[in-house]
Each structure stands twice: as structure tokens, then as C-alpha cells.
Short mmCIF file of C-alpha atoms and ligand atoms in Angstrom, two decimals:
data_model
loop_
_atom_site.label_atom_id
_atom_site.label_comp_id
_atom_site.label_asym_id
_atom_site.label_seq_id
_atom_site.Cartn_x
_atom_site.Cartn_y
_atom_site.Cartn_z
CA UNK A 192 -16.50 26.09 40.19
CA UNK A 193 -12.98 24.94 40.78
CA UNK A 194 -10.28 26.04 38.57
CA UNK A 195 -8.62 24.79 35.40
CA UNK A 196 -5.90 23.29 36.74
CA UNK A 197 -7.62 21.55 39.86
CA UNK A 198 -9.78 19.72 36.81
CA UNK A 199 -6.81 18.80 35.64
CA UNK A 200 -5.26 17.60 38.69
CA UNK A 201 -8.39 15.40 39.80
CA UNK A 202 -8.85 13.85 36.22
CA UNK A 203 -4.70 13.22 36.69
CA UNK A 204 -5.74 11.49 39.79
CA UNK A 205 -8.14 8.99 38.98
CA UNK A 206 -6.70 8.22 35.69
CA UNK A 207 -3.48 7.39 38.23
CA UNK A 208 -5.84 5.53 40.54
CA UNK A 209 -7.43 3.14 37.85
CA UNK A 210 -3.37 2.45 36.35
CA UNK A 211 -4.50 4.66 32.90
CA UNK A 212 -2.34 7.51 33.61
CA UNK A 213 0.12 7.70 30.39
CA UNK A 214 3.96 9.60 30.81
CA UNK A 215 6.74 10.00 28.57
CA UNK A 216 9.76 8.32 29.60
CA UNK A 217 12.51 9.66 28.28
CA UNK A 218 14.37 7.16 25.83
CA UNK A 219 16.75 7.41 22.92
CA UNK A 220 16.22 5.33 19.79
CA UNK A 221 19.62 3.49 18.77
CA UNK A 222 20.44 1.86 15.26
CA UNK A 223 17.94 -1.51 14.84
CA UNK A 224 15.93 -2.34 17.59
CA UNK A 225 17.67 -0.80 20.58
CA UNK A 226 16.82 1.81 22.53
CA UNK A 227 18.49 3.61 25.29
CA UNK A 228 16.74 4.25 28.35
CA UNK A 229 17.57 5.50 31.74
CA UNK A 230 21.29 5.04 30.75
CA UNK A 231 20.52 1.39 30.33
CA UNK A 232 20.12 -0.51 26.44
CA UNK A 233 17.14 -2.53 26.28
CA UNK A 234 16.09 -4.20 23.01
CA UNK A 235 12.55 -2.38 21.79
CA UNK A 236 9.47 -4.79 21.08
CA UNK A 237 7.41 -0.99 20.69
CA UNK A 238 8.46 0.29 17.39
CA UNK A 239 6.83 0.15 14.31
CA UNK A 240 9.95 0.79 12.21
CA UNK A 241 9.36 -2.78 11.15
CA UNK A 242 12.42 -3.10 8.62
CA UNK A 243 14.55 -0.77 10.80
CA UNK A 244 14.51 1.70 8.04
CA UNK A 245 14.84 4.73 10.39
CA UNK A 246 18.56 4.01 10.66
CA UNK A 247 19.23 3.06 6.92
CA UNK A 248 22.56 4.80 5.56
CA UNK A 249 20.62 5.14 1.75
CA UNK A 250 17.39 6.82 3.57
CA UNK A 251 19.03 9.04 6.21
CA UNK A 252 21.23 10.17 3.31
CA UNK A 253 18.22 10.55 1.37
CA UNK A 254 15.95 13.30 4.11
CA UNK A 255 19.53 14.92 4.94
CA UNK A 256 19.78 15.85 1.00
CA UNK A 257 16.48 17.11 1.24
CA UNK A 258 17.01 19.01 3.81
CA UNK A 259 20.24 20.42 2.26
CA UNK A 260 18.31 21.42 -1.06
CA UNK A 261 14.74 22.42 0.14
CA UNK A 262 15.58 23.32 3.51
CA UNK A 263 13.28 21.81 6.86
CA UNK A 264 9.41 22.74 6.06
CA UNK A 265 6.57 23.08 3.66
CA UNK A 266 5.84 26.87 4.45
CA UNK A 267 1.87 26.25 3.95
CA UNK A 268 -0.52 24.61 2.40
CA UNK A 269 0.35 22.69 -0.47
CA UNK A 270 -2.40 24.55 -2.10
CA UNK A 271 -1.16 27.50 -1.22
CA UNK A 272 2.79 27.45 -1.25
CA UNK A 273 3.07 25.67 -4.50
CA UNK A 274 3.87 21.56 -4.47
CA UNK A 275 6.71 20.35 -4.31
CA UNK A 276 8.57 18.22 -6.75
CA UNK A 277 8.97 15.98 -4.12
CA UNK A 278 5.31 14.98 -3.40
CA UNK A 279 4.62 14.51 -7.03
CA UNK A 280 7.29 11.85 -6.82
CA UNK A 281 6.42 10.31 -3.85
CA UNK A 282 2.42 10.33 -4.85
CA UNK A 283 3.27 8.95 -7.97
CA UNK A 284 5.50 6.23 -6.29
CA UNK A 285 3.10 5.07 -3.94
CA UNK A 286 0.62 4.46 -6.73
CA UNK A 287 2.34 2.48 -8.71
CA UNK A 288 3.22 0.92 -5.30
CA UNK A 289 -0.55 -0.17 -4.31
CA UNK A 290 -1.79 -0.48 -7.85
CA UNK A 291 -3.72 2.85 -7.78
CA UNK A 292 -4.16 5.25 -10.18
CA UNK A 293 -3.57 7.95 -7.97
CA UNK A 294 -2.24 8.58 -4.29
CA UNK A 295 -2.77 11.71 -1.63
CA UNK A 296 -0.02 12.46 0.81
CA UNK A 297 -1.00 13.83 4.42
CA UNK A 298 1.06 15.22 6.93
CA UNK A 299 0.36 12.13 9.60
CA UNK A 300 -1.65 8.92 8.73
CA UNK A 301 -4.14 10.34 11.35
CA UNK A 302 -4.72 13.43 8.79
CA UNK A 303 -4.95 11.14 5.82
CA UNK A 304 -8.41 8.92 7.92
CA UNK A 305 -9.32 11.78 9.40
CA UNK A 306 -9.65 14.14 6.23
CA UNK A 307 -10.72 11.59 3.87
CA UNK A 308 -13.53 9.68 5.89
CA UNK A 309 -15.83 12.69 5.55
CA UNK A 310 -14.81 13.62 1.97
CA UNK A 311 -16.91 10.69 1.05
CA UNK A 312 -19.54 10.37 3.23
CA UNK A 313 -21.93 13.10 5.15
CA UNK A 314 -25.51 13.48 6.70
CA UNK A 315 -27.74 10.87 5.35
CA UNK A 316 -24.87 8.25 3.87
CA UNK A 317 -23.81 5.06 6.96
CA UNK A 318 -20.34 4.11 7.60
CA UNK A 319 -19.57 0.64 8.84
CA UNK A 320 -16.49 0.10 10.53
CA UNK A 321 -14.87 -3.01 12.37
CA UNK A 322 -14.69 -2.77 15.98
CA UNK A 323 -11.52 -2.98 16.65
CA UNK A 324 -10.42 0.07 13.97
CA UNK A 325 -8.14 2.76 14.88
CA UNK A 326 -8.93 5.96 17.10
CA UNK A 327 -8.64 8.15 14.06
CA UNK A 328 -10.78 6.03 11.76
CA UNK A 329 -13.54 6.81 14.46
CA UNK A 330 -12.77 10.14 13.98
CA UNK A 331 -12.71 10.94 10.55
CA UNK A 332 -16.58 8.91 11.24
CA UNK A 333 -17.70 11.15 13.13
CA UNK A 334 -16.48 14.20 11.95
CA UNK A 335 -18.23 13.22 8.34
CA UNK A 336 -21.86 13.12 10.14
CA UNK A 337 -22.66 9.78 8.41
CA UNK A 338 -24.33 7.02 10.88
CA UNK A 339 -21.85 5.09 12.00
CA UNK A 340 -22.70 1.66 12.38
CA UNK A 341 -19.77 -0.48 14.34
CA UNK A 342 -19.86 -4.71 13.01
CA UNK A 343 -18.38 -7.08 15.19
CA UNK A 344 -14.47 -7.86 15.06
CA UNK A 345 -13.51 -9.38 11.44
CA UNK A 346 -17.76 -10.63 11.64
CA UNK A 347 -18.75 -11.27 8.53
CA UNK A 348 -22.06 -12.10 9.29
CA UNK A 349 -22.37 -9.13 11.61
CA UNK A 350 -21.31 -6.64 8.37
CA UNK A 351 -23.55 -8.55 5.63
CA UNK A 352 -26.92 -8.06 8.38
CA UNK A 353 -25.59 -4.48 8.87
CA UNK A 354 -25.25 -3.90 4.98
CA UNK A 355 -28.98 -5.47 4.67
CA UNK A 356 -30.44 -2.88 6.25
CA UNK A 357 -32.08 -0.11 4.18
CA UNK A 358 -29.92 2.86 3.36
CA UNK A 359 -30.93 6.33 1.47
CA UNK A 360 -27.16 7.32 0.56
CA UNK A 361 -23.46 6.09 0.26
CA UNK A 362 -22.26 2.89 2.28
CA UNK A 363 -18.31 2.64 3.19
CA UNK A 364 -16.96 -0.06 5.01
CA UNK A 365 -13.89 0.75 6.64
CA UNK A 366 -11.15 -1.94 7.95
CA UNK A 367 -7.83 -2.64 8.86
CA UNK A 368 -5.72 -4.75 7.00
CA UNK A 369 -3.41 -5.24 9.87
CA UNK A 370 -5.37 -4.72 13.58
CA UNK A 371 -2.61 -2.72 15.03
CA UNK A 372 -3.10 -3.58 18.71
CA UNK A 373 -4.40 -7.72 17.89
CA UNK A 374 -1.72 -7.98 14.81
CA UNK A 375 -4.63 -10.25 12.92
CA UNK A 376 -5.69 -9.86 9.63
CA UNK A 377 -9.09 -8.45 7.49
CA UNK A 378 -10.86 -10.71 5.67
CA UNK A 379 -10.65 -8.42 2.65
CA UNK A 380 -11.52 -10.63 -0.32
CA UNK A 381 -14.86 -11.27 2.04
CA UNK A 382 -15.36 -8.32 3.01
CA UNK A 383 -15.31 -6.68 -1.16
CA UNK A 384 -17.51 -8.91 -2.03
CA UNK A 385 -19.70 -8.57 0.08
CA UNK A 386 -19.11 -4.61 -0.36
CA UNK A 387 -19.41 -5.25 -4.26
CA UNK A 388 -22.89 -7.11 -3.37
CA UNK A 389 -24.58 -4.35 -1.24
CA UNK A 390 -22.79 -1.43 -3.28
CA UNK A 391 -20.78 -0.26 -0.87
CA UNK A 392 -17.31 1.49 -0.88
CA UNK A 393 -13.92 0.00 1.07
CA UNK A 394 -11.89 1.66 2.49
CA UNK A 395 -8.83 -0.14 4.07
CA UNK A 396 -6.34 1.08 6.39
CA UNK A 397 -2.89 -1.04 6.24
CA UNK A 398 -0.64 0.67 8.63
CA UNK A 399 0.83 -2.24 9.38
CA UNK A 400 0.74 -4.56 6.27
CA UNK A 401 3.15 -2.41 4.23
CA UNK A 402 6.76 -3.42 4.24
CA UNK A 403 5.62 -6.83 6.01
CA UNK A 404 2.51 -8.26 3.89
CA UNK A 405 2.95 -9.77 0.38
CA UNK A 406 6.56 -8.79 -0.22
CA UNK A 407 6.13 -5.64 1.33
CA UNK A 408 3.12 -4.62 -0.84
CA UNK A 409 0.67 -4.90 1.95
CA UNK A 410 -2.50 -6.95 3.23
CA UNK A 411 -4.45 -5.76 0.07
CA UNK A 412 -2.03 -7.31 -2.05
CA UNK A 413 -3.17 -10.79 -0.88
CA UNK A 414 -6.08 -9.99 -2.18
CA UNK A 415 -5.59 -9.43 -5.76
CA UNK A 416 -8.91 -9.32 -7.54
CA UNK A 417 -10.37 -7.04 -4.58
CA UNK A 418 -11.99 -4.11 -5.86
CA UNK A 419 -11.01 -1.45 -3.05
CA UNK A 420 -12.02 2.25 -3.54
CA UNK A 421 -9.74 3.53 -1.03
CA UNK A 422 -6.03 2.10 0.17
CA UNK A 423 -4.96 4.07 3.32
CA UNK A 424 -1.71 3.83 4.94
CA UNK A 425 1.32 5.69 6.81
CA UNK A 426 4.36 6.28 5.96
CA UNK A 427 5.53 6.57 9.97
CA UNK A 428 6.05 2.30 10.14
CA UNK A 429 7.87 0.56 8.03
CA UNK A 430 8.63 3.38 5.35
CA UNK A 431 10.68 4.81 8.30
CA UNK A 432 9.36 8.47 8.16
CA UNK A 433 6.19 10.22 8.64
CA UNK A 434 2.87 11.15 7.11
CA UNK A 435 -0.06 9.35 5.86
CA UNK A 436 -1.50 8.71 2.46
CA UNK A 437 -4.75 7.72 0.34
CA UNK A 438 -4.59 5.96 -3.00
CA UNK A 439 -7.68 5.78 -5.28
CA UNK A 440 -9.08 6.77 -8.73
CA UNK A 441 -7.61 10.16 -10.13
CA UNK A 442 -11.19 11.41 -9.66
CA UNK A 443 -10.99 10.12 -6.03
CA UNK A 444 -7.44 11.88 -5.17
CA UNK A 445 -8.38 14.94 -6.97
CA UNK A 446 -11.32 15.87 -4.83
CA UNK A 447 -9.30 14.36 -1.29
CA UNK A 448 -7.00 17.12 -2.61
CA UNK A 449 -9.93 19.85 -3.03
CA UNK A 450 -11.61 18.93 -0.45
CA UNK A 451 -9.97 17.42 2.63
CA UNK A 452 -9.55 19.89 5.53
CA UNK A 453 -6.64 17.96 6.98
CA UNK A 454 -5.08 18.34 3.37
CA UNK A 455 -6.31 21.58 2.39
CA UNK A 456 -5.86 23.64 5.74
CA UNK A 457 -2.69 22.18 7.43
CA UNK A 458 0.76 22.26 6.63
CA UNK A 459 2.42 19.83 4.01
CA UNK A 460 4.51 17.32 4.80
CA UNK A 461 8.09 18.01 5.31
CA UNK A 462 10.44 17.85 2.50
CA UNK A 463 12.75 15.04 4.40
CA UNK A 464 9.65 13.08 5.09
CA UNK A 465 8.69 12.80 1.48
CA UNK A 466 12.47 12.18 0.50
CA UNK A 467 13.06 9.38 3.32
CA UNK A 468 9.34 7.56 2.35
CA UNK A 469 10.76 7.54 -1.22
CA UNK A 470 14.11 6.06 -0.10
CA UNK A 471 12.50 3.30 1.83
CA UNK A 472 9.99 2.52 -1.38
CA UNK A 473 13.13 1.92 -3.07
CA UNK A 474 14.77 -0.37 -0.49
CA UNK A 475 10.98 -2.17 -0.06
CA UNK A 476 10.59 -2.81 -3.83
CA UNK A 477 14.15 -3.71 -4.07
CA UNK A 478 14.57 -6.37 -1.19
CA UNK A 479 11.02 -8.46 -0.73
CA UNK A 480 13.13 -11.25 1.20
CA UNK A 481 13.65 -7.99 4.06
CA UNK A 482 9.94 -7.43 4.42
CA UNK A 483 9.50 -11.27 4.54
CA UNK A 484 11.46 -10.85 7.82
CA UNK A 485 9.26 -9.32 10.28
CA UNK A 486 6.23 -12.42 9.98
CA UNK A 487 9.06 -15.11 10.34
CA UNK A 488 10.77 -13.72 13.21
CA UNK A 489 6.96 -13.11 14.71
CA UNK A 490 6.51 -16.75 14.25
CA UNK A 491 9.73 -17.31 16.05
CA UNK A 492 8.47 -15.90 18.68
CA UNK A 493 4.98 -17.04 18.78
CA UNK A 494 6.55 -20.68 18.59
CA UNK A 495 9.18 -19.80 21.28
CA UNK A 496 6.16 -18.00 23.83
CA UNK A 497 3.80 -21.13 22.57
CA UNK A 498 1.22 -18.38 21.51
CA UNK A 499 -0.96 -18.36 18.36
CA UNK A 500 0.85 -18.34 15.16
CA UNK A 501 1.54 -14.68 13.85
CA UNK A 502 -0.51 -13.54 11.06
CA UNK A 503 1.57 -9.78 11.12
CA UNK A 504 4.66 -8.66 12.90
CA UNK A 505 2.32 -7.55 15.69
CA UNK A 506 1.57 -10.10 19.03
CA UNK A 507 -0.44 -9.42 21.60
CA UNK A 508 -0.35 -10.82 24.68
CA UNK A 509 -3.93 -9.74 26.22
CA UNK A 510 -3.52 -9.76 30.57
CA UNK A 511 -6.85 -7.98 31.68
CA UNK A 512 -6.78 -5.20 34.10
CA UNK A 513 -3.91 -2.18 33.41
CA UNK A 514 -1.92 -3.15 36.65
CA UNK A 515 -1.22 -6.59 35.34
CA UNK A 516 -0.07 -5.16 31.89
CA UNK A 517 2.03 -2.63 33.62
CA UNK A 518 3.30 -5.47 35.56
CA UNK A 519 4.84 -7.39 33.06
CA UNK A 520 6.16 -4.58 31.54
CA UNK A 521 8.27 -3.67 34.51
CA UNK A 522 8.90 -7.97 34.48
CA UNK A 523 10.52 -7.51 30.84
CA UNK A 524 12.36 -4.21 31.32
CA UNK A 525 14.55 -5.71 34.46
CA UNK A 526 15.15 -8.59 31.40
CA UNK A 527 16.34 -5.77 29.00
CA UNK A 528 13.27 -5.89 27.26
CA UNK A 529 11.38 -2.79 26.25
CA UNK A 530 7.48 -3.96 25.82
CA UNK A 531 5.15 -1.10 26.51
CA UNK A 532 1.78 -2.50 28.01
CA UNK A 533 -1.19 -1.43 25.81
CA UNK A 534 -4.21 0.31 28.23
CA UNK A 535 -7.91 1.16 27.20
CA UNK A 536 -9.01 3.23 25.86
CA UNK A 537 -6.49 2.56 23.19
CA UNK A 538 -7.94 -1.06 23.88
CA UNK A 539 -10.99 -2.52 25.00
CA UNK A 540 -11.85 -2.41 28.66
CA UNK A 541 -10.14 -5.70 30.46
CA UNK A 542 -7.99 -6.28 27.30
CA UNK A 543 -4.63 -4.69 28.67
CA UNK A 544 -1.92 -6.27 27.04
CA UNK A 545 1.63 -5.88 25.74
CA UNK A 546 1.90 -5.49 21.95
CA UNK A 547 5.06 -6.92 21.21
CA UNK A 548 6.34 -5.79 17.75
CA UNK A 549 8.52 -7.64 15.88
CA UNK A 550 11.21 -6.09 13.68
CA UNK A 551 13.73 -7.50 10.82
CA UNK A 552 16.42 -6.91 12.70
CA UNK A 553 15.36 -8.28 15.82
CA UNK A 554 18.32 -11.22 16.72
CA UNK A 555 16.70 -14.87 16.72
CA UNK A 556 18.48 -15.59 19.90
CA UNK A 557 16.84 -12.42 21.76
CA UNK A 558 12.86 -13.65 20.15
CA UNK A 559 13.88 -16.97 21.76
CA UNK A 560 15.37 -15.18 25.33
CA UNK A 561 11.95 -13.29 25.04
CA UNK A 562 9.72 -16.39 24.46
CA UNK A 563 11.28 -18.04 27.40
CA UNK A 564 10.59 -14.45 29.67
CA UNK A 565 6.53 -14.75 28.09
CA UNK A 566 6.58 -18.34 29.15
CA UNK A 567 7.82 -17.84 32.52
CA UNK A 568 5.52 -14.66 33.09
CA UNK A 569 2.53 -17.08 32.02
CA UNK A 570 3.15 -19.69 34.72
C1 PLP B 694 -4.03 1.48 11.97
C2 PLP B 694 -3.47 2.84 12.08
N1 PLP B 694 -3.97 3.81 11.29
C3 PLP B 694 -3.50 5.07 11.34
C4 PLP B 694 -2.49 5.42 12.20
C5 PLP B 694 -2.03 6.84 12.26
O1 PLP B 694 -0.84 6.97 11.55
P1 PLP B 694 0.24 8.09 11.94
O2 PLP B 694 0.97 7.57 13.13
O3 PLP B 694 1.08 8.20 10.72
O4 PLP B 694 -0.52 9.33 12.24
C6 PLP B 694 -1.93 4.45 13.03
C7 PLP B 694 -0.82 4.82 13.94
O5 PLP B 694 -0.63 4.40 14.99
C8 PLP B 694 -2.44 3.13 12.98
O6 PLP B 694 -1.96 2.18 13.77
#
């Protein structure tokens, strides 16, 4: 049996061989979209601060205070150290924000899907969850020991045949508002009816609706008269901080809180976290025309590349193999464009692509500079 590190090394080796191998490169986030990198500037299509937030003189001042008053960590457990004032606040901002009665506050949006998921559902209940979901929605599925039954991308047809099936226990569908690596929307009026029909709970997941979607209120918010059970989201995108949460009934939030693992046996969120997320609320409900940015300057772009119109701030440009993703990466970069290419498994196998996110502050004339570079790479 060969040793720890050898495994390591061989794995390294064919992950290297097949172009999957992932490194850090060091780089140094800038005000807006610019990053520094290898002493050079480049402008960043690979953040998700999608207002540029991150930077914002009202919400840096805001986590700096925070950190002044309450110093730089939970302690514990909120369970266990005592809450703080400051997640009361932000809980009861964010569900006033998504039209909930209640909200849950994680310490990543991976903790919020991953600890809710199986709050819900268990042995003998189904989930059904779009194809295309995020790793940690998968997770959270199978850590709640629920059959997890996969429907076809945004397939309506494929869900209702799914739903038809005979079931003992609970049903919850589970979708993204926002696909975060296609930047294409859930059809989530559909999909609640068709939820309300077969009695089955939603759950959505809208990463990356808030701040861009509907004023800034998020994909759900298109969909006014949807009944859904559970509203997921992060607060690491465009509310500029980090940490996940869950909105629902108070009956729903009060047993996430009782009975989550990811809430009840990690670490609370930082102080700062909560006090930027509640800064960037502010500047959110404050300036809609802001959040309308992101989707126009996507269209820019989509218009300028002569791609599919935007339906989020998120384009994808799908390539094929890794190589050829990796490829026109290193293409952009020697432009002075930063546009990380996107590898399975964090995609489908022969789907590399770059996902090119689009920010408010991104200039017009650079979307146009980088629909021309697209173009060219195309040809
Ligand atoms: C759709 C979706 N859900 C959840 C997450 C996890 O959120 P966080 O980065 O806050 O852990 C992400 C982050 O990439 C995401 O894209």
C-alpha cells in the first residue's frame, strides 16, 4: 500500500493530465471590478460582488464598527454563547426583505442548504432537485437520507412525471432561482404550482437573484403569488459579505434553529458579517435603479458578444473540453481580462466554459472591448 502522500501525488497527476487540476493564484481584489494580479490590473468578470458592495464607504464603515464594538468572532454557538443583537437585526431584516415571516442566518450559504435540506426531509420522504443545482444543495440531499430524485434542467414535464409517482412521506422540490454557472432562470410560478398540485414543499435557492432580480428583491419576487416554503440565499454576492440564510414560517425557522447541525454545532457568523449584510440591505432597498444595473450591462454584453440575451448578470460561454476553457482564459487575461474558465465537476462533463459575471460597475466601454475579445475568440 503506497503512502498518503504518493495518493495524493498520483490523484494530483491525473487531475493535471485531464486539465482539472484547480490552484490559487494569488490576486488582490481592488475597489469595483479590478483586481490585481501578478503585479498587473485586469478588470474581474469572476466576482459575485454584483453591486460592488465589498468596497462601499457606508458598508466597510459599517463591519469596521462592528468590529470596534463586538470585537472579530462569535465565540460559539449561537445557542450556546448567547445571540447577538446583531443577528436579530439582520434576521429580522432579511424577512421583511423576502416577505417571510421569519429568516435563519448561517455562517456560509453552503451551511444554510446543507443544514436545512435534512431538517425537512429524512428516510422515507423524496427530494427532487433540478439538475443543474448547486454542489451543496446535493449535499444537504444526501446527508438528509431522503431519495433523491434529479428532473431534467428547468423540465417541467420531467418534475410533474417525477411528482406523479407514488410517495409514502414529504416531497421538496429544490431549485435555483438564478443557475449560477448557466445564469438562466427557474420557472418558479410553474414549478409552485405544480408543487401546490402534488403537495410538495419548494425550496429555492437565489444566490444570485438578490441585489440583481426584481429591484434587488430576487427571482422569487417575480413571482408574486408563489407559495414557497423555503427562500434560501447568501449573503457572500451581492450583499458584499458572507454567510447564508433561510427564510420561512416562524415554525419553520424555529426548528432550522433547533435542529440544523450546521446551525446548531458550528460557529456563528461573525459580527462584521452580520453588520456589512445589514449595510448592503440598506443600500439594496434604498437604490433599486443600482441592482437594475447588473442585467443591463449583461445585455450589453450579450448584444456586444452576439450571445443569447441575459436573463441574470451571469453568461456563460460553454467551450467543451477543460483545455479549451483554460485556453480562452489565458486569451482574455493577455487582454486584461480576468475570466476564470468553469471545469467539471463544478459543471457537466464537456460543458467547460467561462462564466463571465457582470457587475454594476463594470464600464460600458470595457463590456463592449470584451464582446469584441468573445467575438474574435469565436471565429
Ligand atoms: C447557488 C449557490 N448556492 C449556494 C452557494 C453557497 O454560498 P456561500 O458561498 O455563501 O457558501 C453558492 C456559492 O457559490 C451558490 O452559487
Amino acid at each position: 500500500m503506497h503512502s498518503l502522500d504518493g495518493f495524493a501525488r498520483s490523484k494530483l497527476a491525473a487531475l493535471e493530465a485531464g486539465g482539472l487540476r484547480r490552484s490559487l493564484i494569488r490576486t488582490r481584489r481592488l475597489a469595483g471590478p479590478w483586481v490585481e494580479r501578478a503585479g498587473k490590473t485586469c478588470l474581474s468578470f469572476s466576482c459575485n460582488d454584483y453591486l460592488n458592495l465589498t468596497h462601499h464607504p457606508d458598508v466597510v464603515a459599517a463591519a469596521r464598527q462592528a468590529i470596534t464594538d463586538y470585537g472579530t468572532g462569535a465565540g460559539a454557538s449561537r445557542l450556546v454563547t448567547g445571540d447577538h443583537p446583531l443577528m436579530e437585526a439582520l434576521e429580522t431584516r432579511l424577512a421583511r426583505f423576502k416577505g417571510a415571516e421569519a429568516a435563519c442566518v448561517f455562517a456560509t450559504g453552503y451551511a444554510a442548504n446543507t443544514g436545512t435540506i435534512p431538517v425537512f426531509v429524512g428516510k422515507g420522504d423524496r427530494v427532487l432537485v433540478d439538475a443543474r443545482a448547486h454542489a451543496c444543495i446535493w449535499a444537504g440531499a444526501k446527508l438528509s437520507d431522503a431519495e433523491v430524485l434529479t428532473y431534467r434542467h428547468n423540465d417541467l414535464d420531467h418534475l410533474e412525471s417525477l411528482l406523479r409517482q407514488p410517495a409514502t412521506g414529504a416531497s421538496l422540490i429544490i431549485t435555483e432561482g438564478v443557475f449560477s454557472m448557466d445564469g438562466d432562470r427557474a420557472p418558479i410560478g410553474e414549478i409552485a404550482a405544480l408543487a401546490g398540485r402534488y403537495g410538495a414543499w419548494l425550496m429555492t435557492d437565489d444566490a444570485h437573484g438578490v441585489g440583481v432580480l426584481a429591484e434587488g428583491r430576487g427571482s422569487n419576487a417575480l413571482f408574486p403569488a408563489a407559495r414557497i416554503d423555503l427562500q434560501m440565499g447568501t449573503l457572500s454576492k451581492a450583499l458584499a459579505s458572507s454567510g447564508g440564510y433561510v427564510c420561512g414560517s416562524k415554525a419553520a425557522i424555529d426548528l432550522i434553529k433547533t435542529r440544523a447541525r450546521s446551525f446548531v454545532y458550528s460557529t456563528g457568523l461573525p459580527p462584521a458579517s452580520a453588520s456589512a449584510a445589514l449595510a448592503a440591505l440598506e443600500v439594496i432597498e434604498a437604490r433599486p435603479e443600482l441592482c437594475a444595473l447588473p442585467l443591463a450591462k449583461a445585455s450589453l454584453l450579450t448584444r456586444a458578444a452576439n450571445l443569447p440575451e441575459a436573463e441574470s448578470a451571469i453568461v456563460p460561454i460553454i467551450l467543451g473540453e477543460p483545455q479549451t476553457a483554460l485556453d480562452a482564459q489565458a486569451a482574455l487575461e493577455a487582454e486584461g481580462f480576468l475570466v476564470v474558465a468553469i471545469r467539471p465537476p463544478t459543471v457537466a462533463a464537456g460543458t467547460s466554459r467561462l462564466r463571465i459575471a457582470v457587475t454594476s460597475g463594470h464600464p460600458d466601454a470595457d463590456i463592449e472591448r470584451l464582446g469584441a475579445a468573445l467575438r474574435k475568440l469565436a471565429s
